[in-house]
Tab-separated table of C-alpha atoms in Angstrom:
chain	number	residue	atom	x	y	z
A	23	MET	CA	0.022	-0.029	-0.023
A	24	SER	CA	1.440	3.382	-0.966
A	25	PRO	CA	2.569	5.393	2.157
A	26	ILE	CA	0.251	8.179	3.253
A	27	SER	CA	2.004	11.542	3.831
A	28	ARG	CA	1.608	13.877	6.784
A	29	ARG	CA	0.278	16.480	4.320
A	30	THR	CA	-2.497	14.083	3.297
A	31	LEU	CA	-3.492	13.348	6.881
A	32	VAL	CA	-3.373	16.893	8.054
A	33	PHE	CA	-4.061	19.205	5.191
A	34	GLY	CA	-6.929	17.328	3.503
A	35	GLY	CA	-5.748	17.441	-0.155
A	36	LEU	CA	-5.983	21.163	-0.458
A	37	ALA	CA	-4.371	21.394	-3.939
A	38	ALA	CA	-7.801	20.731	-5.421
A	39	ALA	CA	-9.058	23.779	-3.504
A	40	GLY	CA	-6.202	25.996	-4.578
A	41	VAL	CA	-4.775	26.141	-1.074
A	42	SER	CA	-1.404	24.638	-0.423
A	43	ALA	CA	0.012	26.200	2.790
A	44	LEU	CA	-2.973	26.469	5.170
A	45	PRO	CA	-4.615	23.851	7.422
A	46	VAL	CA	-7.760	22.287	6.019
A	47	ARG	CA	-9.936	24.218	8.329
A	48	SER	CA	-9.017	27.298	6.381
A	49	ALA	CA	-10.075	25.695	3.042
A	50	VAL	CA	-13.552	27.174	2.971
A	51	ILE	CA	-15.838	28.716	0.357
A	52	ALA	CA	-15.855	32.373	1.094
A	53	ALA	CA	-19.619	32.655	1.121
A	54	THR	CA	-19.983	30.224	3.951
A	55	ALA	CA	-16.736	31.008	5.809
A	56	ALA	CA	-18.674	31.883	8.986
A	57	VAL	CA	-20.016	28.292	9.311
A	58	PRO	CA	-17.991	26.419	11.921
A	59	TYR	CA	-15.712	23.589	10.736
A	60	PRO	CA	-17.914	20.407	10.774
A	61	PHE	CA	-15.262	17.706	10.406
A	62	GLN	CA	-13.936	17.797	13.952
A	63	LEU	CA	-14.371	13.957	14.210
A	64	GLY	CA	-12.384	13.124	11.094
A	65	ILE	CA	-13.149	10.631	8.470
A	66	ALA	CA	-12.950	6.857	8.143
A	67	SER	CA	-13.478	3.996	5.748
A	68	GLY	CA	-14.223	0.301	6.303
A	69	GLU	CA	-15.817	-2.963	5.191
A	70	PRO	CA	-13.820	-3.239	1.986
A	71	ASP	CA	-14.571	-5.744	-0.829
A	72	ALA	CA	-13.240	-6.156	-4.261
A	73	ASN	CA	-15.218	-3.272	-5.807
A	74	SER	CA	-16.441	-1.030	-2.956
A	75	VAL	CA	-15.703	0.392	0.387
A	76	VAL	CA	-17.670	2.268	3.000
A	77	LEU	CA	-16.775	5.939	3.599
A	78	TRP	CA	-17.779	7.560	6.840
A	79	THR	CA	-17.908	10.948	8.445
A	80	ARG	CA	-20.031	12.798	11.012
A	81	LEU	CA	-20.667	16.450	11.184
A	82	ALA	CA	-19.909	17.953	14.659
A	83	PRO	CA	-18.421	21.404	14.954
A	84	SER	CA	-18.920	21.318	18.756
A	85	PRO	CA	-18.365	17.593	19.608
A	86	LEU	CA	-18.935	17.741	23.314
A	87	ASN	CA	-22.408	19.382	23.375
A	88	ALA	CA	-24.539	17.734	25.989
A	89	ASP	CA	-27.422	16.971	23.552
A	90	GLY	CA	-25.150	14.643	21.510
A	91	GLN	CA	-25.767	16.514	18.271
A	92	GLY	CA	-22.277	18.006	18.060
A	93	GLY	CA	-23.375	21.519	17.678
A	94	MET	CA	-25.424	20.893	14.577
A	95	ALA	CA	-28.752	22.482	13.957
A	96	ASN	CA	-32.009	20.476	13.665
A	97	ALA	CA	-31.745	20.214	9.862
A	98	ASP	CA	-30.429	17.800	7.368
A	99	VAL	CA	-27.243	18.678	5.526
A	100	THR	CA	-25.980	17.668	2.061
A	101	VAL	CA	-22.471	16.224	2.106
A	102	ASP	CA	-20.426	15.779	-1.035
A	103	TRP	CA	-17.859	12.927	-1.379
A	104	GLN	CA	-15.056	12.164	-3.768
A	105	VAL	CA	-12.789	9.138	-4.423
A	106	SER	CA	-9.642	9.439	-6.451
A	107	THR	CA	-6.402	7.453	-7.117
A	108	THR	CA	-4.288	10.461	-5.967
A	109	ASP	CA	-4.471	12.745	-2.933
A	110	THR	CA	-4.713	15.795	-5.203
A	111	PHE	CA	-8.046	14.565	-6.567
A	112	SER	CA	-6.991	15.607	-10.096
A	113	THR	CA	-9.083	12.701	-11.499
A	114	LEU	CA	-12.111	11.333	-9.785
A	115	VAL	CA	-13.122	7.699	-10.012
A	116	ALA	CA	-16.289	8.053	-7.911
A	117	SER	CA	-18.289	10.897	-6.423
A	118	GLY	CA	-21.691	11.885	-5.259
A	119	SER	CA	-23.782	13.480	-2.542
A	120	VAL	CA	-25.413	12.103	0.534
A	121	THR	CA	-27.707	13.511	3.186
A	122	ALA	CA	-26.418	13.766	6.754
A	123	ARG	CA	-29.519	13.603	8.804
A	124	TYR	CA	-30.173	15.206	12.193
A	125	ALA	CA	-31.889	11.928	13.297
A	126	SER	CA	-28.609	10.096	12.749
A	127	ALA	CA	-26.415	12.707	14.470
A	128	HIS	CA	-25.385	13.951	10.986
A	129	SER	CA	-23.378	10.731	10.316
A	130	VAL	CA	-23.008	9.356	6.805
A	131	HIS	CA	-22.212	5.912	5.401
A	132	VAL	CA	-21.310	5.963	1.679
A	133	VAL	CA	-20.920	2.738	-0.094
A	134	ALA	CA	-18.460	3.915	-2.780
A	135	GLY	CA	-18.749	1.418	-5.617
A	136	GLY	CA	-17.326	0.824	-9.093
A	137	LEU	CA	-13.718	0.458	-7.739
A	138	ASN	CA	-10.995	-1.824	-9.008
A	139	PRO	CA	-9.874	-4.877	-6.925
A	140	ASP	CA	-6.717	-4.718	-4.856
A	141	SER	CA	-6.289	-0.968	-5.397
A	142	ASP	CA	-5.424	1.976	-3.263
A	143	TYR	CA	-7.771	5.141	-3.169
A	144	PHE	CA	-8.071	8.543	-1.549
A	145	TYR	CA	-11.296	10.031	-0.444
A	146	ARG	CA	-12.705	13.207	1.178
A	147	PHE	CA	-15.936	15.015	1.966
A	148	ARG	CA	-17.252	18.557	1.610
A	149	ALA	CA	-20.055	20.158	3.590
A	150	GLN	CA	-21.069	23.606	4.531
A	151	GLY	CA	-18.235	25.104	2.534
A	152	HIS	CA	-15.506	23.044	4.201
A	153	LEU	CA	-13.272	20.262	2.968
A	154	SER	CA	-12.637	17.315	5.195
A	155	PRO	CA	-9.199	15.801	5.796
A	156	VAL	CA	-8.235	13.210	3.122
A	157	GLY	CA	-8.311	9.498	3.969
A	158	ARG	CA	-6.643	6.586	2.221
A	159	THR	CA	-8.492	3.328	1.653
A	160	ARG	CA	-8.252	0.201	-0.452
A	161	THR	CA	-10.219	-2.578	-1.936
A	162	THR	CA	-9.683	-6.342	-1.530
A	163	PRO	CA	-8.291	-8.637	-4.179
A	164	ALA	CA	-10.819	-10.190	-6.474
A	165	LEU	CA	-12.313	-13.459	-5.537
A	166	GLY	CA	-9.852	-16.209	-6.551
A	167	ALA	CA	-6.827	-13.934	-6.375
A	168	ALA	CA	-4.401	-13.646	-3.561
A	169	GLY	CA	-3.240	-10.141	-4.363
A	170	ARG	CA	-0.521	-8.394	-2.537
A	171	ASP	CA	0.778	-9.600	0.861
A	172	LEU	CA	-1.445	-7.994	3.462
A	173	VAL	CA	-0.310	-6.004	6.454
A	174	MET	CA	-3.175	-6.187	8.927
A	175	ALA	CA	-2.930	-4.556	12.361
A	176	PHE	CA	-5.375	-5.172	15.263
A	177	THR	CA	-5.965	-3.795	18.709
A	178	SER	CA	-8.765	-3.231	21.232
A	179	CYS	CA	-9.723	-1.478	24.521
A	180	ALA	CA	-9.210	2.244	24.388
A	181	HIS	CA	-10.199	3.658	27.769
A	182	TYR	CA	-9.856	7.385	27.188
A	183	GLU	CA	-9.113	8.244	30.800
A	184	GLU	CA	-6.336	5.689	31.274
A	185	GLY	CA	-3.908	6.985	28.685
A	186	TYR	CA	-3.131	8.664	25.421
A	187	TYR	CA	-3.845	7.052	22.020
A	188	THR	CA	-0.214	6.699	20.954
A	189	VAL	CA	-0.861	3.162	19.946
A	190	TYR	CA	-3.253	4.320	17.258
A	191	ARG	CA	-0.648	6.729	15.910
A	192	ARG	CA	2.003	3.947	15.785
A	193	MET	CA	-0.414	1.732	13.917
A	194	ALA	CA	-1.033	4.479	11.384
A	195	GLU	CA	2.692	4.877	10.876
A	196	ASP	CA	3.028	1.155	9.918
A	197	ASN	CA	0.821	1.883	6.788
A	198	PRO	CA	-1.300	-1.238	7.239
A	199	GLY	CA	-3.649	-2.365	4.458
A	200	VAL	CA	-6.529	-2.961	6.961
A	201	ILE	CA	-7.121	-2.467	10.704
A	202	LEU	CA	-9.255	-4.642	12.851
A	203	HIS	CA	-10.700	-3.287	16.098
A	204	LEU	CA	-11.865	-6.114	18.416
A	205	GLY	CA	-13.962	-4.111	20.804
A	206	ASP	CA	-14.138	-1.580	23.653
A	207	TYR	CA	-13.741	1.316	21.268
A	208	ILE	CA	-15.321	3.440	23.983
A	209	TYR	CA	-15.952	3.001	27.682
A	210	GLU	CA	-19.224	3.831	29.368
A	211	TYR	CA	-17.851	4.925	32.837
A	212	GLY	CA	-18.315	8.369	34.195
A	213	ALA	CA	-15.389	10.684	34.853
A	214	VAL	CA	-12.844	9.736	37.516
A	215	ALA	CA	-10.597	12.437	38.941
A	216	GLY	CA	-6.839	12.087	38.784
A	217	ARG	CA	-6.520	10.017	35.629
A	218	THR	CA	-4.421	10.871	32.617
A	219	ARG	CA	-7.453	12.363	30.764
A	220	THR	CA	-11.070	12.959	31.847
A	221	HIS	CA	-14.296	11.794	30.352
A	222	ALA	CA	-16.899	14.391	29.567
A	223	GLY	CA	-19.806	13.611	31.898
A	224	ALA	CA	-19.553	12.841	35.518
A	225	THR	CA	-21.838	9.790	35.519
A	226	GLU	CA	-22.069	6.559	33.545
A	227	ILE	CA	-23.575	7.049	30.104
A	228	VAL	CA	-27.045	5.580	29.465
A	229	THR	CA	-28.886	7.707	26.919
A	230	LEU	CA	-28.474	8.200	23.169
A	231	ALA	CA	-27.132	11.711	23.750
A	232	ASP	CA	-24.620	10.304	26.263
A	233	TYR	CA	-23.336	7.662	23.894
A	234	ARG	CA	-23.107	10.046	20.989
A	235	ARG	CA	-21.209	12.504	23.092
A	236	ARG	CA	-18.786	9.805	24.336
A	237	PHE	CA	-18.081	8.644	20.768
A	238	ALA	CA	-17.513	12.239	19.818
A	239	GLN	CA	-14.976	12.749	22.617
A	240	TYR	CA	-13.045	9.631	21.615
A	241	LYS	CA	-13.149	10.388	17.920
A	242	SER	CA	-11.857	13.944	18.489
A	243	ASP	CA	-8.517	12.495	19.370
A	244	PRO	CA	-5.965	13.161	16.517
A	245	ASP	CA	-4.125	9.900	16.917
A	246	LEU	CA	-7.290	7.867	16.484
A	247	GLN	CA	-8.212	10.052	13.515
A	248	ALA	CA	-4.819	9.289	11.940
A	249	ALA	CA	-5.424	5.500	12.312
A	250	HIS	CA	-8.872	5.851	10.666
A	251	ALA	CA	-7.449	7.944	7.877
A	252	VAL	CA	-4.687	5.541	6.930
A	253	ALA	CA	-6.615	2.371	6.089
A	254	PRO	CA	-10.093	0.765	6.073
A	255	TRP	CA	-11.281	-0.697	9.413
A	256	ILE	CA	-13.214	-3.859	10.301
A	257	VAL	CA	-14.932	-3.429	13.667
A	258	VAL	CA	-16.762	-5.413	16.252
A	259	THR	CA	-18.007	-4.569	19.730
A	260	ASP	CA	-17.190	-6.123	23.087
A	261	ASP	CA	-18.993	-5.081	26.321
A	262	HIS	CA	-18.042	-1.454	27.142
A	263	GLU	CA	-19.728	-0.065	24.034
A	264	VAL	CA	-22.888	-0.875	26.020
A	265	GLU	CA	-22.101	-1.916	29.628
A	266	ASN	CA	-19.316	-3.917	31.307
A	267	ASN	CA	-19.710	-7.684	31.222
A	268	TYR	CA	-23.301	-7.779	30.009
A	269	ALA	CA	-24.496	-11.127	28.519
A	270	ASN	CA	-27.263	-10.912	26.007
A	271	MET	CA	-30.060	-9.219	27.916
A	272	VAL	CA	-28.546	-9.917	31.377
A	273	ARG	CA	-26.617	-7.088	33.148
A	274	ALA	CA	-23.602	-7.814	35.189
A	275	ASP	CA	-24.951	-5.784	38.126
A	276	SER	CA	-27.507	-3.190	38.962
A	277	THR	CA	-25.326	-0.141	38.765
A	278	PRO	CA	-26.690	2.196	37.506
A	279	SER	CA	-30.146	1.141	38.637
A	280	LEU	CA	-32.401	0.604	35.552
A	281	THR	CA	-35.738	-0.910	35.020
A	282	THR	CA	-36.083	-3.639	32.299
A	283	ALA	CA	-37.428	-0.968	29.880
A	284	GLN	CA	-34.611	1.349	30.651
A	285	TRP	CA	-32.009	-1.413	30.079
A	286	THR	CA	-33.529	-2.182	26.727
A	287	ALA	CA	-33.504	1.521	25.881
A	288	ARG	CA	-29.896	1.750	26.846
A	289	ARG	CA	-28.939	-1.139	24.614
A	290	THR	CA	-30.874	0.455	21.743
A	291	ALA	CA	-29.091	3.781	22.279
A	292	ALA	CA	-25.639	2.176	22.501
A	293	TYR	CA	-26.035	0.167	19.314
A	294	GLN	CA	-27.456	3.061	17.416
A	295	ALA	CA	-24.568	5.287	18.432
A	296	TYR	CA	-22.097	2.519	17.568
A	297	TYR	CA	-23.514	2.328	14.026
A	298	GLU	CA	-23.614	5.995	13.633
A	299	ASN	CA	-19.873	6.282	14.527
A	300	MET	CA	-18.431	3.358	12.634
A	301	PRO	CA	-17.657	2.779	8.978
A	302	LEU	CA	-20.129	-0.067	8.689
A	303	ARG	CA	-22.322	-1.076	5.770
A	304	PRO	CA	-26.075	-0.342	5.994
A	305	ALA	CA	-26.599	-4.162	6.503
A	306	GLN	CA	-25.020	-3.672	9.944
A	307	ALA	CA	-27.395	-0.931	11.055
A	308	ASN	CA	-29.046	-1.555	14.391
A	309	SER	CA	-32.626	-2.716	14.628
A	310	GLY	CA	-33.924	-1.636	17.989
A	311	ASN	CA	-31.857	-3.164	20.783
A	312	SER	CA	-29.899	-5.464	18.526
A	313	ILE	CA	-27.231	-4.979	15.911
A	314	PRO	CA	-26.134	-7.599	13.246
A	315	LEU	CA	-22.429	-7.555	13.630
A	316	TYR	CA	-21.226	-11.075	12.981
A	317	ARG	CA	-20.175	-11.272	9.384
A	318	ARG	CA	-17.612	-12.551	6.927
A	319	LEU	CA	-15.272	-10.439	4.827
A	320	ARG	CA	-13.241	-12.183	2.091
A	321	TRP	CA	-9.755	-10.962	1.162
A	322	GLY	CA	-9.531	-12.631	-2.183
A	323	ASN	CA	-8.328	-16.191	-1.700
A	324	LEU	CA	-5.666	-15.015	0.725
A	325	ALA	CA	-7.775	-14.784	3.893
A	326	THR	CA	-11.391	-14.864	5.227
A	327	PHE	CA	-12.221	-12.718	8.180
A	328	HIS	CA	-14.964	-14.313	10.295
A	329	MET	CA	-15.885	-11.510	12.663
A	330	LEU	CA	-17.767	-12.756	15.847
A	331	ASP	CA	-20.014	-11.078	18.329
A	332	THR	CA	-19.484	-12.676	21.725
A	333	ARG	CA	-21.859	-10.414	23.814
A	334	GLN	CA	-25.303	-10.201	22.170
A	335	TYR	CA	-26.116	-13.874	22.030
A	336	ARG	CA	-24.185	-15.558	24.928
A	337	ASN	CA	-25.603	-17.423	27.856
A	338	ASP	CA	-25.103	-15.630	31.177
A	339	GLN	CA	-21.700	-16.180	32.705
A	340	ALA	CA	-21.593	-19.340	34.839
A	341	CYS	CA	-21.128	-19.534	38.579
A	342	GLY	CA	-21.628	-15.795	39.087
A	343	ASP	CA	-18.882	-14.657	36.717
A	344	GLY	CA	-15.299	-13.933	37.749
A	345	TRP	CA	-12.569	-16.595	38.109
A	346	GLN	CA	-14.167	-19.810	39.234
A	347	VAL	CA	-13.719	-23.556	39.431
A	348	CYS	CA	-17.142	-24.234	37.841
A	349	SER	CA	-18.580	-27.482	36.452
A	350	ASP	CA	-21.492	-25.574	34.877
A	351	ALA	CA	-18.946	-24.132	32.409
A	352	ASP	CA	-18.882	-27.614	30.776
A	353	LEU	CA	-22.570	-27.756	30.102
A	354	ALA	CA	-23.323	-28.575	26.486
A	355	SER	CA	-26.330	-26.224	26.581
A	356	ARG	CA	-24.116	-23.182	27.077
A	357	SER	CA	-22.795	-21.147	24.158
A	358	LEU	CA	-20.642	-18.035	24.016
A	359	PRO	CA	-21.584	-16.842	20.441
A	360	GLY	CA	-25.035	-18.539	20.557
A	361	ASN	CA	-26.087	-21.593	18.630
A	362	ALA	CA	-26.972	-19.794	15.472
A	363	GLN	CA	-23.583	-17.973	15.385
A	364	GLU	CA	-21.734	-21.227	16.041
A	365	THR	CA	-23.470	-22.898	13.151
A	366	TRP	CA	-22.794	-19.853	10.918
A	367	LEU	CA	-19.088	-19.906	11.846
A	368	LEU	CA	-18.647	-23.600	11.188
A	369	ASP	CA	-20.481	-23.319	7.885
A	370	GLY	CA	-18.113	-20.642	6.861
A	371	LEU	CA	-15.038	-22.498	7.936
A	372	ALA	CA	-16.174	-25.488	5.807
A	373	GLN	CA	-16.071	-23.354	2.641
A	374	HIS	CA	-12.274	-22.963	2.508
A	375	TYR	CA	-12.638	-19.589	0.854
A	376	GLY	CA	-9.074	-18.553	1.545
A	377	THR	CA	-5.641	-19.803	2.616
A	378	TRP	CA	-6.182	-18.321	6.143
A	379	ASP	CA	-9.324	-18.448	8.184
A	380	ILE	CA	-9.048	-15.566	10.681
A	381	ILE	CA	-11.542	-15.427	13.457
A	382	GLY	CA	-11.836	-11.947	14.938
A	383	GLN	CA	-13.468	-11.953	18.375
A	384	GLN	CA	-13.261	-10.501	21.839
A	385	VAL	CA	-12.370	-12.812	24.783
A	386	PHE	CA	-9.624	-15.259	25.608
A	387	PHE	CA	-10.049	-18.336	23.627
A	388	ALA	CA	-7.442	-20.902	24.731
A	389	ARG	CA	-7.783	-22.561	28.099
A	390	ARG	CA	-6.151	-20.534	30.768
A	391	PHE	CA	-6.631	-21.971	34.284
A	392	ASN	CA	-4.770	-20.657	37.344
A	393	SER	CA	-3.004	-22.967	39.705
A	394	SER	CA	-6.260	-23.679	41.540
A	395	GLY	CA	-7.873	-24.775	38.350
A	396	ALA	CA	-10.098	-21.685	38.080
A	397	GLY	CA	-10.784	-19.923	34.808
A	398	SER	CA	-12.450	-16.734	33.734
A	399	MET	CA	-16.176	-17.249	33.351
A	400	ASP	CA	-16.363	-14.274	30.988
A	401	SER	CA	-14.063	-15.936	28.516
A	402	TRP	CA	-14.321	-19.136	26.546
A	403	ASP	CA	-13.242	-21.061	29.775
A	404	GLY	CA	-16.814	-20.291	30.949
A	405	TYR	CA	-18.255	-21.923	27.763
A	406	ARG	CA	-15.949	-24.941	27.304
A	407	ALA	CA	-18.355	-27.113	25.410
A	408	SER	CA	-19.031	-24.242	22.964
A	409	ARG	CA	-15.259	-23.849	22.379
A	410	ALA	CA	-14.899	-27.598	21.883
A	411	ARG	CA	-17.643	-27.670	19.344
A	412	ILE	CA	-15.906	-24.960	17.290
A	413	GLN	CA	-12.430	-26.406	17.562
A	414	GLN	CA	-13.636	-29.984	16.760
A	415	GLY	CA	-15.786	-28.492	14.100
A	416	TRP	CA	-12.895	-26.835	12.187
A	417	VAL	CA	-10.788	-30.002	12.462
A	418	ALA	CA	-13.691	-32.178	11.107
A	419	ARG	CA	-14.166	-29.650	8.264
A	420	GLY	CA	-10.414	-29.699	7.324
A	421	THR	CA	-9.895	-26.012	7.998
A	422	ARG	CA	-6.191	-25.748	7.227
A	423	ASN	CA	-5.055	-22.514	8.791
A	424	PRO	CA	-7.408	-21.265	11.642
A	425	VAL	CA	-6.117	-18.235	13.496
A	426	VAL	CA	-8.015	-16.708	16.380
A	427	LEU	CA	-7.611	-12.941	17.084
A	428	THR	CA	-8.571	-11.736	20.581
A	429	GLY	CA	-8.778	-8.527	22.595
A	430	ASP	CA	-10.339	-7.641	25.982
A	431	VAL	CA	-7.638	-8.633	28.441
A	432	HIS	CA	-5.355	-5.496	28.185
A	433	ARG	CA	-2.313	-7.717	27.879
A	434	ALA	CA	-0.587	-9.337	24.903
A	435	TRP	CA	-0.564	-13.108	24.720
A	436	ALA	CA	0.146	-15.781	22.156
A	437	SER	CA	-0.919	-19.400	22.338
A	438	ASP	CA	-1.120	-22.689	20.498
A	439	LEU	CA	-4.606	-24.172	20.457
A	440	LYS	CA	-4.859	-27.797	21.523
A	441	ALA	CA	-7.211	-30.553	20.441
A	442	ASP	CA	-7.443	-31.540	24.177
A	443	TYR	CA	-6.471	-29.075	26.848
A	444	ASN	CA	-6.386	-31.916	29.383
A	445	ASN	CA	-3.548	-33.424	27.402
A	446	ALA	CA	-0.753	-30.969	26.641
A	447	SER	CA	0.832	-33.374	24.120
A	448	SER	CA	-2.388	-33.544	22.056
A	449	ALA	CA	-2.302	-32.099	18.540
A	450	THR	CA	-1.917	-28.411	17.976
A	451	ILE	CA	-4.902	-27.438	15.735
A	452	GLY	CA	-4.571	-23.630	15.499
A	453	SER	CA	-3.116	-20.456	17.014
A	454	GLU	CA	-4.425	-17.562	19.080
A	455	LEU	CA	-2.976	-13.953	18.953
A	456	VAL	CA	-4.121	-11.709	21.766
A	457	THR	CA	-3.611	-7.968	21.383
A	458	SER	CA	-2.876	-5.695	24.315
A	459	SER	CA	-4.979	-2.532	24.739
A	460	VAL	CA	-4.617	0.921	23.231
A	461	SER	CA	-4.654	2.501	26.692
A	462	SER	CA	-6.820	0.462	29.127
A	463	SER	CA	-4.960	-0.539	32.355
A	464	GLY	CA	-2.430	2.341	31.935
A	465	ASP	CA	1.282	1.874	31.351
A	466	GLY	CA	1.796	-1.610	32.601
A	467	ASP	CA	4.999	-2.997	34.156
A	468	GLY	CA	6.532	-4.543	31.043
A	469	SER	CA	6.531	-8.037	32.546
A	470	THR	CA	7.085	-10.899	30.054
A	471	THR	CA	6.847	-13.745	32.479
A	472	ILE	CA	3.899	-15.936	31.299
A	473	PRO	CA	1.395	-16.333	34.206
A	474	ASP	CA	0.319	-19.939	34.996
A	475	VAL	CA	2.333	-21.405	32.162
A	476	ALA	CA	2.870	-24.550	34.232
A	477	THR	CA	-0.924	-25.085	34.183
A	478	ASN	CA	-1.198	-23.998	30.516
A	479	PRO	CA	1.970	-25.020	28.659
A	480	TRP	CA	0.496	-24.041	25.322
A	481	LEU	CA	0.849	-20.374	26.276
A	482	LYS	CA	3.859	-19.027	24.397
A	483	PHE	CA	4.087	-15.339	25.091
A	484	TYR	CA	2.844	-12.582	27.521
A	485	ASN	CA	3.620	-8.892	27.786
A	486	ASN	CA	2.136	-6.262	30.129
A	487	ARG	CA	2.426	-3.135	27.962
A	488	ARG	CA	-0.126	-1.351	25.882
A	489	GLY	CA	0.129	-2.008	22.182
A	490	TYR	CA	-1.142	-3.813	19.108
A	491	VAL	CA	-0.274	-6.704	16.797
A	492	ARG	CA	0.946	-6.143	13.290
A	493	THR	CA	0.576	-9.149	11.012
A	494	THR	CA	1.913	-9.700	7.512
A	495	ILE	CA	-0.095	-12.257	5.676
A	496	SER	CA	1.142	-14.100	2.595
A	497	PRO	CA	0.089	-17.380	0.919
A	498	THR	CA	2.894	-19.160	2.688
A	499	GLN	CA	2.983	-17.664	6.214
A	500	LEU	CA	1.414	-15.320	8.666
A	501	ARG	CA	3.947	-13.281	10.709
A	502	ALA	CA	2.778	-11.599	13.870
A	503	ASP	CA	4.814	-8.726	15.482
A	504	PHE	CA	3.719	-7.795	19.002
A	505	ARG	CA	4.277	-4.041	19.161
A	506	ALA	CA	4.240	-2.101	22.486
A	507	VAL	CA	4.749	1.389	23.917
A	508	ALA	CA	6.487	1.884	27.259
A	509	LYS	CA	4.005	4.548	28.460
A	510	VAL	CA	0.536	5.773	27.632
A	511	SER	CA	0.577	8.260	30.570
A	512	GLU	CA	2.851	10.350	28.322
A	513	HIS	CA	2.035	11.258	24.786
A	514	GLY	CA	4.083	10.296	21.752
A	515	VAL	CA	6.203	7.381	23.131
A	516	ALA	CA	7.924	5.223	20.531
A	517	ALA	CA	6.773	1.693	19.812
A	518	SER	CA	8.964	-1.378	19.629
A	519	THR	CA	8.525	-5.029	18.640
A	520	VAL	CA	8.632	-7.089	21.814
A	521	LYS	CA	8.223	-10.547	20.091
A	522	SER	CA	7.531	-11.969	16.700
A	523	PHE	CA	6.084	-15.334	15.670
A	524	VAL	CA	5.461	-17.004	12.391
A	525	ILE	CA	2.671	-19.432	11.488
A	526	GLN	CA	3.518	-21.493	8.440
A	527	GLU	CA	0.768	-22.377	6.014
A	528	GLY	CA	-0.495	-25.877	6.762
A	529	GLN	CA	1.458	-26.167	10.034
A	530	PRO	CA	-0.640	-25.125	12.954
A	531	GLY	CA	1.145	-23.526	15.900
A	532	LEU	CA	3.442	-20.587	16.643
A	533	GLN	CA	7.184	-20.496	15.737
A	534	ALA	CA	9.178	-17.837	17.447
A	535	VAL	CA	11.221	-15.568	15.203
C-alpha cells in the first residue's frame, strides 16, 4: 500500500481547492466562511470488498455538546464525497452527494462502488463550505486472487481516561492495508478524577445523547483520527460499548439502577450510536436493541475474516462470573456466540474460501486456568463445550489454517490451540494471537513472564504493555509482530517490537522468530 503523507493526513488534499499552505480548516468557500468547521471527528473507511468500500464521516463542529448533536442545527445537510487514485483529486473515479440527517447525528455511510480490486484510493468530503481531511483506503483482491501480501494490524480496549492514544498513531505509521478493532472502542464509565485524561460527563452514560457525546470525545483524538485515515477498518463490539460484562439481555450488576425497559432503551441507544460512529455497511445498522455484527469478509483467496459477536447472544456467565472452578462451564447447553452464530461460523469454515481463516473476536479463547484450576467465566473457559464444538468442528471440516484474534484482556498473549486441553501433548490445531490494549490499564509494568504457564503449557508469550499486533499475511505464512509502547501516561512514546512469531501455512502452531 502506498505510504500516506503527513500532508495528506493533516491538510486534506488542499491542492484541489487551490490552497497549499494552510490547514484544512481554512479551506472554505468564502460565502460560507462563518459556518464552523464540521469535520472535527475526522473521516474513516471500512468494510472493503473487491469493488467497494464504506466511507464515513459525522458532522460535529462542537463535539462535546450535551445533547449529543455535536453543535449541529436540527436540519439535514448535504455532504459531497469524492474518491480518487491520488491525494490531489486531479481525476475522480467516484463521487456523489449524501444527506447527513439530524436523526442520525449527521453521520453518513457512503458505499463507494465501481472501484478496481486490490487498489489504493483516496477520499474526502465537503459540507457547509468546508473540505474534510483526506483519507486513504483500499479494496480487497478479486475472489480467486491472492493479491499483494497483506499488512493487517489489530487492537482493542481504548479507555480514554487511562492513557493517550499513541498506539493508534504507531499503527497508522506502519501503513497497514487494513485495521481490525476487536471491541471496547469506547468506555461507558463516568469521569474519575486524577486520571491521565477525563471523560466528559460525571456519571455513567445511558442515553443516546450520552453515547453520541462519548463517541465524539473519543473520535476527536488526533491519533485515533490518523489511524482511521490511513486504512479501512473492520470493527466489532465487546462489552463497554454498552455496559461492562453484559451477557445478552442480562446485566452484570444493577449499577446504575435501571428498569427492564430502561436497560432495553440503553442497549438500543448504545447500538445506534455505535453504528452512527463506525464505517459499517447499511446491513449492519441496528434494529432496535440489537445490531447484526457477526459477518464474513473475504480478502480474495488469501484470507477470510470471520468476525464474531461474543456479547449479544451468549448465555449468562456461569457460577456468578469472575474466576471460578465451575462445572457448569462444561454444560453442552451453554454457548458463548449462541447456537446460530456457532453454526454460521462452522458453515463458513467449511467453505475454505481462503488460505487463512481468521476469526476476529473478543475474549480469551485458549484454556487458561490458574494454579487452583479456576478460569475466567467471562471468557471461553466459561463456555468450554462451545469452544470444543468450534475447535472440533474446524478439524472435522479440514480447516487448514485457523487463527483466532482476541482483545479484551489488556495484555498481549500468544498461544497454541490444542485438540485436548487436558492433554498438553495432544495435537496443535490452531493459534491464538491476543492484542494488548490501546490505553486500558495504563502503562503496565512490562513483564514478559507468562502467568500460570505450568498449568497451561500451550501459552507461548505474554507482555504487560499497551500495544497492538501487526501481522503480515502471505500465501505461505502469517507473521505476527507484537508491538508495544512503554507509556501511555505520556504522549508520543515510541513503539517497539517485543516478540515476533510465524505461523507456516498448513503447520498449525506458533514458531518464534
